Amino acid sequence: MLRIQNLKCSYGSITAVHGVSLSVKEGELISIIGANGAGKSSLLLAISGLLKNWSGEILFQEIPLKGMSPPAIVRSGISMVPEGRQIFAPLSVMDNLKMGAYTIYRRGMKTEVEKDLEMILDMFPILHERVEQLAGTLSGGEQQMLAIGRALMARPKLLILDEPSMGLAPKIVDQIFNTIVTLREQGVTILLVEQNARAALKIADRGYVLETGKMVLQGSSDELLVDDDVKRAYLGQDYGDFYDGRNQ
Ligand code: ATP
């Protein structure tokens, strides 16, 4: 579904991603793990069209994304849940969700949008209770749910999540990861970028390890969870139910 070949991303003279290749097949849940500054967000910004200065190839359903605008990329079926949620703080929960359906509204699919809203409010009952509340006053976990709901309103074929566990308590991380598993079971293809390696690898089919802009390792999640280098560098912490102490 998504194929990236030899991707290089730069900010002026700084190269953040040095020739990265990866693929995501339809129905897969793929995780990219890496520390701060590894280049994870740069990679996602290139996929979403927000970063223009990249070379290499990004193909989504065999269509090259090079030169496409961010709205066109969303229309093609890619939705992103950005790092730090980036919800519209002064707008209500309802308006945030409707904003996610912007590209669908424009196609005149009002009834479909109403149905999607219902489905998302069922999925996140806490948002249902708070539809009129200003999004900026939600807790971190609620904001993360809202950011996921908003991305789903665009009816993505590929959902990309950038560090959804960031800053959340272990119990809330469990809730968010359970939601990701449910979405995957419903047939959404998912690319999950995380520093919380253990939690991400536990739910993913395959994983990639990004270090200082280079893909240094890839494999099935089971292989990566027992890999000595991965264990040493990324699997040192306890994160609620998604942690069972196996690899300490
Ligand atoms: P984090 O988890 O901290 O967000 P990351 O893996 O997402 O890290 P990136 O944000 O992609 O990493 O950063 C990769 C490299 O690119 C870093 O060295 C960073 O300093 C650099 N970088 C990122 N954004 C910019 C920018 N706007 N201008 C200059 N350099 C940047």
PDB file of C-alpha atoms and ligand atoms in Angstrom:
ATOM      1  CA  MET A   1       0.000   0.000   0.000  1.00  0.00           C
ATOM      2  CA  LEU A   2       2.804   2.389   0.989  1.00  0.00           C
ATOM      3  CA  ARG A   3       6.288   2.003  -0.454  1.00  0.00           C
ATOM      4  CA  ILE A   4       9.166   4.304   0.400  1.00  0.00           C
ATOM      5  CA  GLN A   5      12.470   3.994  -1.362  1.00  0.00           C
ATOM      6  CA  ASN A   6      15.737   5.722  -0.579  1.00  0.00           C
ATOM      7  CA  LEU A   7      14.059   8.686   1.130  1.00  0.00           C
ATOM      8  CA  LYS A   8      16.299  11.589   2.080  1.00  0.00           C
ATOM      9  CA  CYS A   9      14.914  14.590   3.997  1.00  0.00           C
ATOM     10  CA  SER A  10      16.766  17.820   4.642  1.00  0.00           C
ATOM     11  CA  TYR A  11      16.301  21.083   6.478  1.00  0.00           C
ATOM     12  CA  GLY A  12      18.721  23.430   4.676  1.00  0.00           C
ATOM     13  CA  SER A  13      22.154  21.918   5.144  1.00  0.00           C
ATOM     14  CA  ILE A  14      20.933  19.453   7.818  1.00  0.00           C
ATOM     15  CA  THR A  15      20.017  15.994   6.555  1.00  0.00           C
ATOM     16  CA  ALA A  16      17.525  14.368   8.928  1.00  0.00           C
ATOM     17  CA  VAL A  17      16.746  11.180   6.961  1.00  0.00           C
ATOM     18  CA  HIS A  18      19.488   9.404   5.001  1.00  0.00           C
ATOM     19  CA  GLY A  19      18.112   7.026   2.366  1.00  0.00           C
ATOM     20  CA  VAL A  20      15.348   5.176   4.202  1.00  0.00           C
ATOM     21  CA  SER A  21      13.238   2.438   2.595  1.00  0.00           C
ATOM     22  CA  LEU A  22      10.150   0.746   4.016  1.00  0.00           C
ATOM     23  CA  SER A  23       6.837  -0.758   3.017  1.00  0.00           C
ATOM     24  CA  VAL A  24       3.389  -1.162   4.535  1.00  0.00           C
ATOM     25  CA  LYS A  25       1.027  -3.752   3.052  1.00  0.00           C
ATOM     26  CA  GLU A  26      -2.746  -3.448   3.136  1.00  0.00           C
ATOM     27  CA  GLY A  27      -4.125  -4.541   6.540  1.00  0.00           C
ATOM     28  CA  GLU A  28      -0.757  -4.438   8.292  1.00  0.00           C
ATOM     29  CA  LEU A  29       0.116  -2.627  11.502  1.00  0.00           C
ATOM     30  CA  ILE A  30       3.703  -1.475  11.118  1.00  0.00           C
ATOM     31  CA  SER A  31       5.750   0.237  13.765  1.00  0.00           C
ATOM     32  CA  ILE A  32       8.740   2.533  13.389  1.00  0.00           C
ATOM     33  CA  ILE A  33      10.705   2.910  16.587  1.00  0.00           C
ATOM     34  CA  GLY A  34      13.549   5.270  17.330  1.00  0.00           C
ATOM     35  CA  ALA A  35      14.865   7.703  19.908  1.00  0.00           C
ATOM     36  CA  ASN A  36      14.527  11.491  19.942  1.00  0.00           C
ATOM     37  CA  GLY A  37      15.871  13.048  16.786  1.00  0.00           C
ATOM     38  CA  ALA A  38      16.046   9.744  14.876  1.00  0.00           C
ATOM     39  CA  GLY A  39      14.096  11.280  11.992  1.00  0.00           C
ATOM     40  CA  LYS A  40      10.691   9.721  12.636  1.00  0.00           C
ATOM     41  CA  SER A  41       8.681  12.936  12.375  1.00  0.00           C
ATOM     42  CA  SER A  42      10.629  14.087   9.302  1.00  0.00           C
ATOM     43  CA  LEU A  43       9.722  10.834   7.565  1.00  0.00           C
ATOM     44  CA  LEU A  44       6.032  11.345   8.409  1.00  0.00           C
ATOM     45  CA  LEU A  45       6.086  14.988   7.334  1.00  0.00           C
ATOM     46  CA  ALA A  46       7.444  13.894   3.958  1.00  0.00           C
ATOM     47  CA  ILE A  47       4.661  11.299   3.553  1.00  0.00           C
ATOM     48  CA  SER A  48       1.981  13.860   4.442  1.00  0.00           C
ATOM     49  CA  GLY A  49       3.321  16.504   2.053  1.00  0.00           C
ATOM     50  CA  LEU A  50       4.154  18.997   4.817  1.00  0.00           C
ATOM     51  CA  LEU A  51       7.888  18.642   4.208  1.00  0.00           C
ATOM     52  CA  LYS A  52       8.777  19.421   0.604  1.00  0.00           C
ATOM     53  CA  ASN A  53      12.529  19.079   0.638  1.00  0.00           C
ATOM     54  CA  TRP A  54      12.962  15.352   0.111  1.00  0.00           C
ATOM     55  CA  SER A  55      14.272  13.027  -2.564  1.00  0.00           C
ATOM     56  CA  GLY A  56      13.654   9.361  -3.283  1.00  0.00           C
ATOM     57  CA  GLU A  57      10.289   7.776  -3.854  1.00  0.00           C
ATOM     58  CA  ILE A  58       7.069   7.613  -1.837  1.00  0.00           C
ATOM     59  CA  LEU A  59       4.329   5.561  -3.499  1.00  0.00           C
ATOM     60  CA  PHE A  60       0.846   5.166  -2.058  1.00  0.00           C
ATOM     61  CA  GLN A  61      -1.217   2.539  -3.859  1.00  0.00           C
ATOM     62  CA  GLU A  62       1.424   2.807  -6.611  1.00  0.00           C
ATOM     63  CA  ILE A  63       0.829   6.568  -7.039  1.00  0.00           C
ATOM     64  CA  PRO A  64       3.875   8.809  -6.413  1.00  0.00           C
ATOM     65  CA  LEU A  65       3.191  11.405  -3.701  1.00  0.00           C
ATOM     66  CA  LYS A  66       5.987  13.731  -4.825  1.00  0.00           C
ATOM     67  CA  GLY A  67       4.552  17.185  -5.535  1.00  0.00           C
ATOM     68  CA  MET A  68       1.093  16.408  -4.129  1.00  0.00           C
ATOM     69  CA  SER A  69      -0.380  18.928  -1.662  1.00  0.00           C
ATOM     70  CA  PRO A  70      -1.263  17.802   1.892  1.00  0.00           C
ATOM     71  CA  PRO A  71      -5.051  18.004   1.173  1.00  0.00           C
ATOM     72  CA  ALA A  72      -4.595  15.898  -1.965  1.00  0.00           C
ATOM     73  CA  ILE A  73      -2.652  13.342   0.062  1.00  0.00           C
ATOM     74  CA  VAL A  74      -5.491  13.201   2.632  1.00  0.00           C
ATOM     75  CA  ARG A  75      -7.987  12.763  -0.226  1.00  0.00           C
ATOM     76  CA  SER A  76      -5.881   9.904  -1.594  1.00  0.00           C
ATOM     77  CA  GLY A  77      -6.499   8.051   1.711  1.00  0.00           C
ATOM     78  CA  ILE A  78      -3.725   8.938   4.160  1.00  0.00           C
ATOM     79  CA  SER A  79      -4.637  10.523   7.521  1.00  0.00           C
ATOM     80  CA  MET A  80      -2.161  11.533  10.158  1.00  0.00           C
ATOM     81  CA  VAL A  81      -2.508  11.815  13.908  1.00  0.00           C
ATOM     82  CA  PRO A  82       0.307  14.282  14.491  1.00  0.00           C
ATOM     83  CA  GLU A  83       2.863  14.376  17.259  1.00  0.00           C
ATOM     84  CA  GLY A  84       1.496  16.396  20.208  1.00  0.00           C
ATOM     85  CA  ARG A  85      -2.137  15.843  18.944  1.00  0.00           C
ATOM     86  CA  GLN A  86      -2.413  19.344  17.361  1.00  0.00           C
ATOM     87  CA  ILE A  87      -6.112  19.535  18.066  1.00  0.00           C
ATOM     88  CA  PHE A  88      -7.876  22.857  17.460  1.00  0.00           C
ATOM     89  CA  ALA A  89      -7.895  24.034  21.098  1.00  0.00           C
ATOM     90  CA  PRO A  90     -10.459  26.883  20.780  1.00  0.00           C
ATOM     91  CA  LEU A  91     -12.971  24.683  18.926  1.00  0.00           C
ATOM     92  CA  SER A  92     -15.401  22.204  20.461  1.00  0.00           C
ATOM     93  CA  VAL A  93     -14.879  18.445  20.300  1.00  0.00           C
ATOM     94  CA  MET A  94     -17.643  18.261  17.694  1.00  0.00           C
ATOM     95  CA  ASP A  95     -16.083  20.949  15.504  1.00  0.00           C
ATOM     96  CA  ASN A  96     -12.672  19.250  15.702  1.00  0.00           C
ATOM     97  CA  LEU A  97     -14.241  16.025  14.464  1.00  0.00           C
ATOM     98  CA  LYS A  98     -16.084  17.839  11.676  1.00  0.00           C
ATOM     99  CA  MET A  99     -12.840  19.514  10.599  1.00  0.00           C
ATOM    100  CA  GLY A 100     -11.430  16.022  10.062  1.00  0.00           C
ATOM    101  CA  ALA A 101     -14.197  15.405   7.539  1.00  0.00           C
ATOM    102  CA  TYR A 102     -13.373  18.535   5.560  1.00  0.00           C
ATOM    103  CA  THR A 103     -12.349  16.662   2.416  1.00  0.00           C
ATOM    104  CA  ILE A 104     -15.467  14.465   2.595  1.00  0.00           C
ATOM    105  CA  TYR A 105     -17.899  17.378   3.121  1.00  0.00           C
ATOM    106  CA  ARG A 106     -16.486  18.983   0.012  1.00  0.00           C
ATOM    107  CA  ARG A 107     -17.555  15.948  -1.959  1.00  0.00           C
ATOM    108  CA  GLY A 108     -21.149  16.450  -0.731  1.00  0.00           C
ATOM    109  CA  MET A 109     -21.183  13.313   1.445  1.00  0.00           C
ATOM    110  CA  LYS A 110     -23.068  14.882   4.375  1.00  0.00           C
ATOM    111  CA  THR A 111     -24.990  11.744   5.371  1.00  0.00           C
ATOM    112  CA  GLU A 112     -21.795   9.695   5.419  1.00  0.00           C
ATOM    113  CA  VAL A 113     -20.164  12.300   7.671  1.00  0.00           C
ATOM    114  CA  GLU A 114     -23.084  12.087  10.141  1.00  0.00           C
ATOM    115  CA  LYS A 115     -22.714   8.281  10.233  1.00  0.00           C
ATOM    116  CA  ASP A 116     -18.962   8.534  10.787  1.00  0.00           C
ATOM    117  CA  LEU A 117     -19.507  11.005  13.621  1.00  0.00           C
ATOM    118  CA  GLU A 118     -21.858   8.561  15.304  1.00  0.00           C
ATOM    119  CA  MET A 119     -19.379   5.710  14.876  1.00  0.00           C
ATOM    120  CA  ILE A 120     -16.508   7.732  16.363  1.00  0.00           C
ATOM    121  CA  LEU A 121     -18.546   8.985  19.328  1.00  0.00           C
ATOM    122  CA  ASP A 122     -19.519   5.343  19.999  1.00  0.00           C
ATOM    123  CA  MET A 123     -15.864   4.363  19.850  1.00  0.00           C
ATOM    124  CA  PHE A 124     -14.890   7.109  22.316  1.00  0.00           C
ATOM    125  CA  PRO A 125     -17.778   7.497  24.813  1.00  0.00           C
ATOM    126  CA  ILE A 126     -15.799  10.103  26.775  1.00  0.00           C
ATOM    127  CA  LEU A 127     -15.846  12.351  23.700  1.00  0.00           C
ATOM    128  CA  HIS A 128     -19.587  11.739  23.347  1.00  0.00           C
ATOM    129  CA  GLU A 129     -20.068  13.137  26.854  1.00  0.00           C
ATOM    130  CA  ARG A 130     -17.999  16.166  25.932  1.00  0.00           C
ATOM    131  CA  VAL A 131     -19.046  17.060  22.389  1.00  0.00           C
ATOM    132  CA  GLU A 132     -19.630  20.708  23.254  1.00  0.00           C
ATOM    133  CA  GLN A 133     -16.510  21.092  25.426  1.00  0.00           C
ATOM    134  CA  LEU A 134     -13.615  23.159  24.101  1.00  0.00           C
ATOM    135  CA  ALA A 135     -10.930  20.753  22.911  1.00  0.00           C
ATOM    136  CA  GLY A 136      -8.163  22.685  24.667  1.00  0.00           C
ATOM    137  CA  THR A 137      -9.746  21.866  28.032  1.00  0.00           C
ATOM    138  CA  LEU A 138      -9.655  18.074  27.498  1.00  0.00           C
ATOM    139  CA  SER A 139      -7.103  15.900  29.301  1.00  0.00           C
ATOM    140  CA  GLY A 140      -4.083  14.629  27.353  1.00  0.00           C
ATOM    141  CA  GLY A 141      -5.657  11.203  26.817  1.00  0.00           C
ATOM    142  CA  GLU A 142      -8.951  12.718  25.672  1.00  0.00           C
ATOM    143  CA  GLN A 143      -7.077  14.988  23.276  1.00  0.00           C
ATOM    144  CA  GLN A 144      -5.295  11.949  21.861  1.00  0.00           C
ATOM    145  CA  MET A 145      -8.642  10.203  21.337  1.00  0.00           C
ATOM    146  CA  LEU A 146      -9.942  13.346  19.654  1.00  0.00           C
ATOM    147  CA  ALA A 147      -6.910  13.510  17.364  1.00  0.00           C
ATOM    148  CA  ILE A 148      -7.480   9.863  16.377  1.00  0.00           C
ATOM    149  CA  GLY A 149     -11.206  10.485  15.869  1.00  0.00           C
ATOM    150  CA  ARG A 150     -10.512  13.556  13.759  1.00  0.00           C
ATOM    151  CA  ALA A 151      -8.124  11.563  11.547  1.00  0.00           C
ATOM    152  CA  LEU A 152     -10.715   8.780  11.143  1.00  0.00           C
ATOM    153  CA  MET A 153     -13.314  11.314   9.968  1.00  0.00           C
ATOM    154  CA  ALA A 154     -11.356  11.551   6.710  1.00  0.00           C
ATOM    155  CA  ARG A 155     -12.033   7.815   6.108  1.00  0.00           C
ATOM    156  CA  PRO A 156      -8.361   6.879   5.757  1.00  0.00           C
ATOM    157  CA  LYS A 157      -7.087   3.752   4.061  1.00  0.00           C
ATOM    158  CA  LEU A 158      -3.789   4.319   5.875  1.00  0.00           C
ATOM    159  CA  LEU A 159      -3.766   5.833   9.367  1.00  0.00           C
ATOM    160  CA  ILE A 160      -0.443   7.219  10.552  1.00  0.00           C
ATOM    161  CA  LEU A 161       0.100   7.895  14.255  1.00  0.00           C
ATOM    162  CA  ASP A 162       3.077   9.929  15.451  1.00  0.00           C
ATOM    163  CA  GLU A 163       3.944   9.040  19.062  1.00  0.00           C
ATOM    164  CA  PRO A 164       0.381   8.636  20.373  1.00  0.00           C
ATOM    165  CA  SER A 165       1.625   7.544  23.822  1.00  0.00           C
ATOM    166  CA  MET A 166       3.690  10.682  24.386  1.00  0.00           C
ATOM    167  CA  GLY A 167       3.094  12.283  27.791  1.00  0.00           C
ATOM    168  CA  LEU A 168       0.274   9.922  28.781  1.00  0.00           C
ATOM    169  CA  ALA A 169      -0.078   7.816  31.936  1.00  0.00           C
ATOM    170  CA  PRO A 170       0.398   4.032  31.456  1.00  0.00           C
ATOM    171  CA  LYS A 171      -3.322   3.331  31.916  1.00  0.00           C
ATOM    172  CA  ILE A 172      -4.232   5.831  29.201  1.00  0.00           C
ATOM    173  CA  VAL A 173      -1.489   4.464  26.944  1.00  0.00           C
ATOM    174  CA  ASP A 174      -3.158   1.048  27.286  1.00  0.00           C
ATOM    175  CA  GLN A 175      -6.502   2.530  26.249  1.00  0.00           C
ATOM    176  CA  ILE A 176      -4.983   4.235  23.209  1.00  0.00           C
ATOM    177  CA  PHE A 177      -3.131   1.082  22.149  1.00  0.00           C
ATOM    178  CA  ASN A 178      -6.289  -1.002  22.595  1.00  0.00           C
ATOM    179  CA  THR A 179      -8.042   1.468  20.285  1.00  0.00           C
ATOM    180  CA  ILE A 180      -5.264   1.057  17.703  1.00  0.00           C
ATOM    181  CA  VAL A 181      -5.653  -2.744  17.884  1.00  0.00           C
ATOM    182  CA  THR A 182      -9.431  -2.406  17.399  1.00  0.00           C
ATOM    183  CA  LEU A 183      -8.967  -0.149  14.371  1.00  0.00           C
ATOM    184  CA  ARG A 184      -6.580  -2.634  12.851  1.00  0.00           C
ATOM    185  CA  GLU A 185      -9.107  -5.441  13.439  1.00  0.00           C
ATOM    186  CA  GLN A 186     -11.656  -3.287  11.608  1.00  0.00           C
ATOM    187  CA  GLY A 187      -9.355  -3.317   8.592  1.00  0.00           C
ATOM    188  CA  VAL A 188      -7.541   0.026   8.850  1.00  0.00           C
ATOM    189  CA  THR A 189      -3.900  -0.196   7.754  1.00  0.00           C
ATOM    190  CA  ILE A 190      -1.707   1.490  10.360  1.00  0.00           C
ATOM    191  CA  LEU A 191       1.756   3.010  10.512  1.00  0.00           C
ATOM    192  CA  LEU A 192       2.646   3.653  14.141  1.00  0.00           C
ATOM    193  CA  VAL A 193       5.672   5.720  15.064  1.00  0.00           C
ATOM    194  CA  GLU A 194       6.707   5.400  18.691  1.00  0.00           C
ATOM    195  CA  GLN A 195       9.457   5.893  21.219  1.00  0.00           C
ATOM    196  CA  ASN A 196       7.506   3.475  23.438  1.00  0.00           C
ATOM    197  CA  ALA A 197       9.040   0.531  21.608  1.00  0.00           C
ATOM    198  CA  ARG A 198       7.740  -2.300  23.726  1.00  0.00           C
ATOM    199  CA  ALA A 199       4.099  -1.198  23.509  1.00  0.00           C
ATOM    200  CA  ALA A 200       4.391  -0.565  19.759  1.00  0.00           C
ATOM    201  CA  LEU A 201       6.096  -3.872  18.936  1.00  0.00           C
ATOM    202  CA  LYS A 202       3.596  -5.811  21.018  1.00  0.00           C
ATOM    203  CA  ILE A 203       0.742  -4.785  18.755  1.00  0.00           C
ATOM    204  CA  ALA A 204       2.581  -4.472  15.420  1.00  0.00           C
ATOM    205  CA  ASP A 205       3.110  -7.137  12.765  1.00  0.00           C
ATOM    206  CA  ARG A 206       6.521  -5.823  11.771  1.00  0.00           C
ATOM    207  CA  GLY A 207       8.811  -3.073  12.879  1.00  0.00           C
ATOM    208  CA  TYR A 208      11.610  -0.832  11.658  1.00  0.00           C
ATOM    209  CA  VAL A 209      14.287   0.736  13.833  1.00  0.00           C
ATOM    210  CA  LEU A 210      15.393   4.230  12.858  1.00  0.00           C
ATOM    211  CA  GLU A 211      18.640   5.657  14.262  1.00  0.00           C
ATOM    212  CA  THR A 212      20.074   9.062  13.364  1.00  0.00           C
ATOM    213  CA  GLY A 213      18.168   9.112  10.098  1.00  0.00           C
ATOM    214  CA  LYS A 214      19.049   5.558   9.018  1.00  0.00           C
ATOM    215  CA  MET A 215      16.977   2.369   9.104  1.00  0.00           C
ATOM    216  CA  VAL A 216      19.293   0.095  11.067  1.00  0.00           C
ATOM    217  CA  LEU A 217      17.049  -2.917  11.640  1.00  0.00           C
ATOM    218  CA  GLN A 218      13.771  -4.396  10.472  1.00  0.00           C
ATOM    219  CA  GLY A 219      11.876  -7.588  11.144  1.00  0.00           C
ATOM    220  CA  SER A 220       8.780  -9.136  12.599  1.00  0.00           C
ATOM    221  CA  SER A 221       7.774  -7.678  15.955  1.00  0.00           C
ATOM    222  CA  ASP A 222       8.517 -11.018  17.621  1.00  0.00           C
ATOM    223  CA  GLU A 223      12.075 -10.935  16.248  1.00  0.00           C
ATOM    224  CA  LEU A 224      12.640  -7.340  17.305  1.00  0.00           C
ATOM    225  CA  LEU A 225      11.263  -7.892  20.816  1.00  0.00           C
ATOM    226  CA  VAL A 226      13.991 -10.464  21.496  1.00  0.00           C
ATOM    227  CA  ASP A 227      16.781  -8.744  19.560  1.00  0.00           C
ATOM    228  CA  ASP A 228      19.653  -7.896  21.932  1.00  0.00           C
ATOM    229  CA  ASP A 229      20.367  -4.471  20.406  1.00  0.00           C
ATOM    230  CA  VAL A 230      16.677  -3.507  20.499  1.00  0.00           C
ATOM    231  CA  LYS A 231      16.357  -4.770  24.058  1.00  0.00           C
ATOM    232  CA  ARG A 232      19.406  -2.807  25.165  1.00  0.00           C
ATOM    233  CA  ALA A 233      18.489   0.437  23.427  1.00  0.00           C
ATOM    234  CA  TYR A 234      14.695   0.560  23.503  1.00  0.00           C
ATOM    235  CA  LEU A 235      13.025  -1.940  25.819  1.00  0.00           C
ATOM    236  CA  GLY A 236      14.044  -0.723  29.241  1.00  0.00           C
ATOM    237  CA  GLN A 237      10.791   0.691  30.581  1.00  0.00           C
ATOM    238  CA  ASP A 238       7.511  -0.408  32.048  1.00  0.00           C
ATOM    239  CA  TYR A 239       4.388   0.749  30.210  1.00  0.00           C
ATOM    240  CA  GLY A 240       1.256  -0.704  31.847  1.00  0.00           C
ATOM    241  CA  ASP A 241      -0.524  -3.728  30.419  1.00  0.00           C
ATOM    242  CA  PHE A 242       1.532  -3.700  27.275  1.00  0.00           C
ATOM    243  CA  TYR A 243       4.539  -4.561  29.361  1.00  0.00           C
ATOM    244  CA  ASP A 244       4.948  -8.080  30.764  1.00  0.00           C
ATOM    245  CA  GLY A 245       8.560  -7.961  31.950  1.00  0.00           C
ATOM    246  CA  ARG A 246       9.674 -10.640  29.468  1.00  0.00           C
ATOM    247  CA  ASN A 247      12.731  -8.938  28.151  1.00  0.00           C
ATOM    248  CA  GLN A 248      14.283  -7.398  31.193  1.00  0.00           C
TER     249      GLN A 248
HETATM  250  P1  ATP B   1      11.339  13.334  18.187  1.00  0.00           P
HETATM  251  O1  ATP B   1      10.883  12.014  18.667  1.00  0.00           O
HETATM  252  O2  ATP B   1      12.131  14.082  19.202  1.00  0.00           O
HETATM  253  O3  ATP B   1      10.270  14.151  17.544  1.00  0.00           O
HETATM  254  P2  ATP B   1      12.183  12.412  15.607  1.00  0.00           P
HETATM  255  O4  ATP B   1      12.693  11.016  15.523  1.00  0.00           O
HETATM  256  O5  ATP B   1      10.790  12.635  15.190  1.00  0.00           O
HETATM  257  O6  ATP B   1      12.416  13.000  17.044  1.00  0.00           O
HETATM  258  P3  ATP B   1      12.857  14.515  13.778  1.00  0.00           P
HETATM  259  O7  ATP B   1      11.977  15.502  14.482  1.00  0.00           O
HETATM  260  O8  ATP B   1      12.452  14.027  12.460  1.00  0.00           O
HETATM  261  O9  ATP B   1      13.177  13.284  14.730  1.00  0.00           O
HETATM  262  O10 ATP B   1      14.315  15.174  13.680  1.00  0.00           O
HETATM  263  C1  ATP B   1      15.384  14.542  12.970  1.00  0.00           C
HETATM  264  C2  ATP B   1      16.558  15.516  12.890  1.00  0.00           C
HETATM  265  O11 ATP B   1      16.182  16.637  12.087  1.00  0.00           O
HETATM  266  C3  ATP B   1      16.983  16.081  14.235  1.00  0.00           C
HETATM  267  O12 ATP B   1      18.389  16.143  14.240  1.00  0.00           O
HETATM  268  C4  ATP B   1      16.374  17.458  14.257  1.00  0.00           C
HETATM  269  O13 ATP B   1      17.158  18.362  15.009  1.00  0.00           O
HETATM  270  C5  ATP B   1      16.375  17.846  12.798  1.00  0.00           C
HETATM  271  N1  ATP B   1      15.248  18.753  12.489  1.00  0.00           N
HETATM  272  C6  ATP B   1      13.937  18.468  12.640  1.00  0.00           C
HETATM  273  N2  ATP B   1      13.169  19.530  12.275  1.00  0.00           N
HETATM  274  C7  ATP B   1      14.037  20.490  11.888  1.00  0.00           C
HETATM  275  C8  ATP B   1      13.884  21.840  11.398  1.00  0.00           C
HETATM  276  N3  ATP B   1      12.667  22.381  11.215  1.00  0.00           N
HETATM  277  N4  ATP B   1      15.006  22.532  11.115  1.00  0.00           N
HETATM  278  C9  ATP B   1      16.233  21.985  11.281  1.00  0.00           C
HETATM  279  N5  ATP B   1      16.451  20.715  11.719  1.00  0.00           N
HETATM  280  C10 ATP B   1      15.378  19.999  12.028  1.00  0.00           C
END
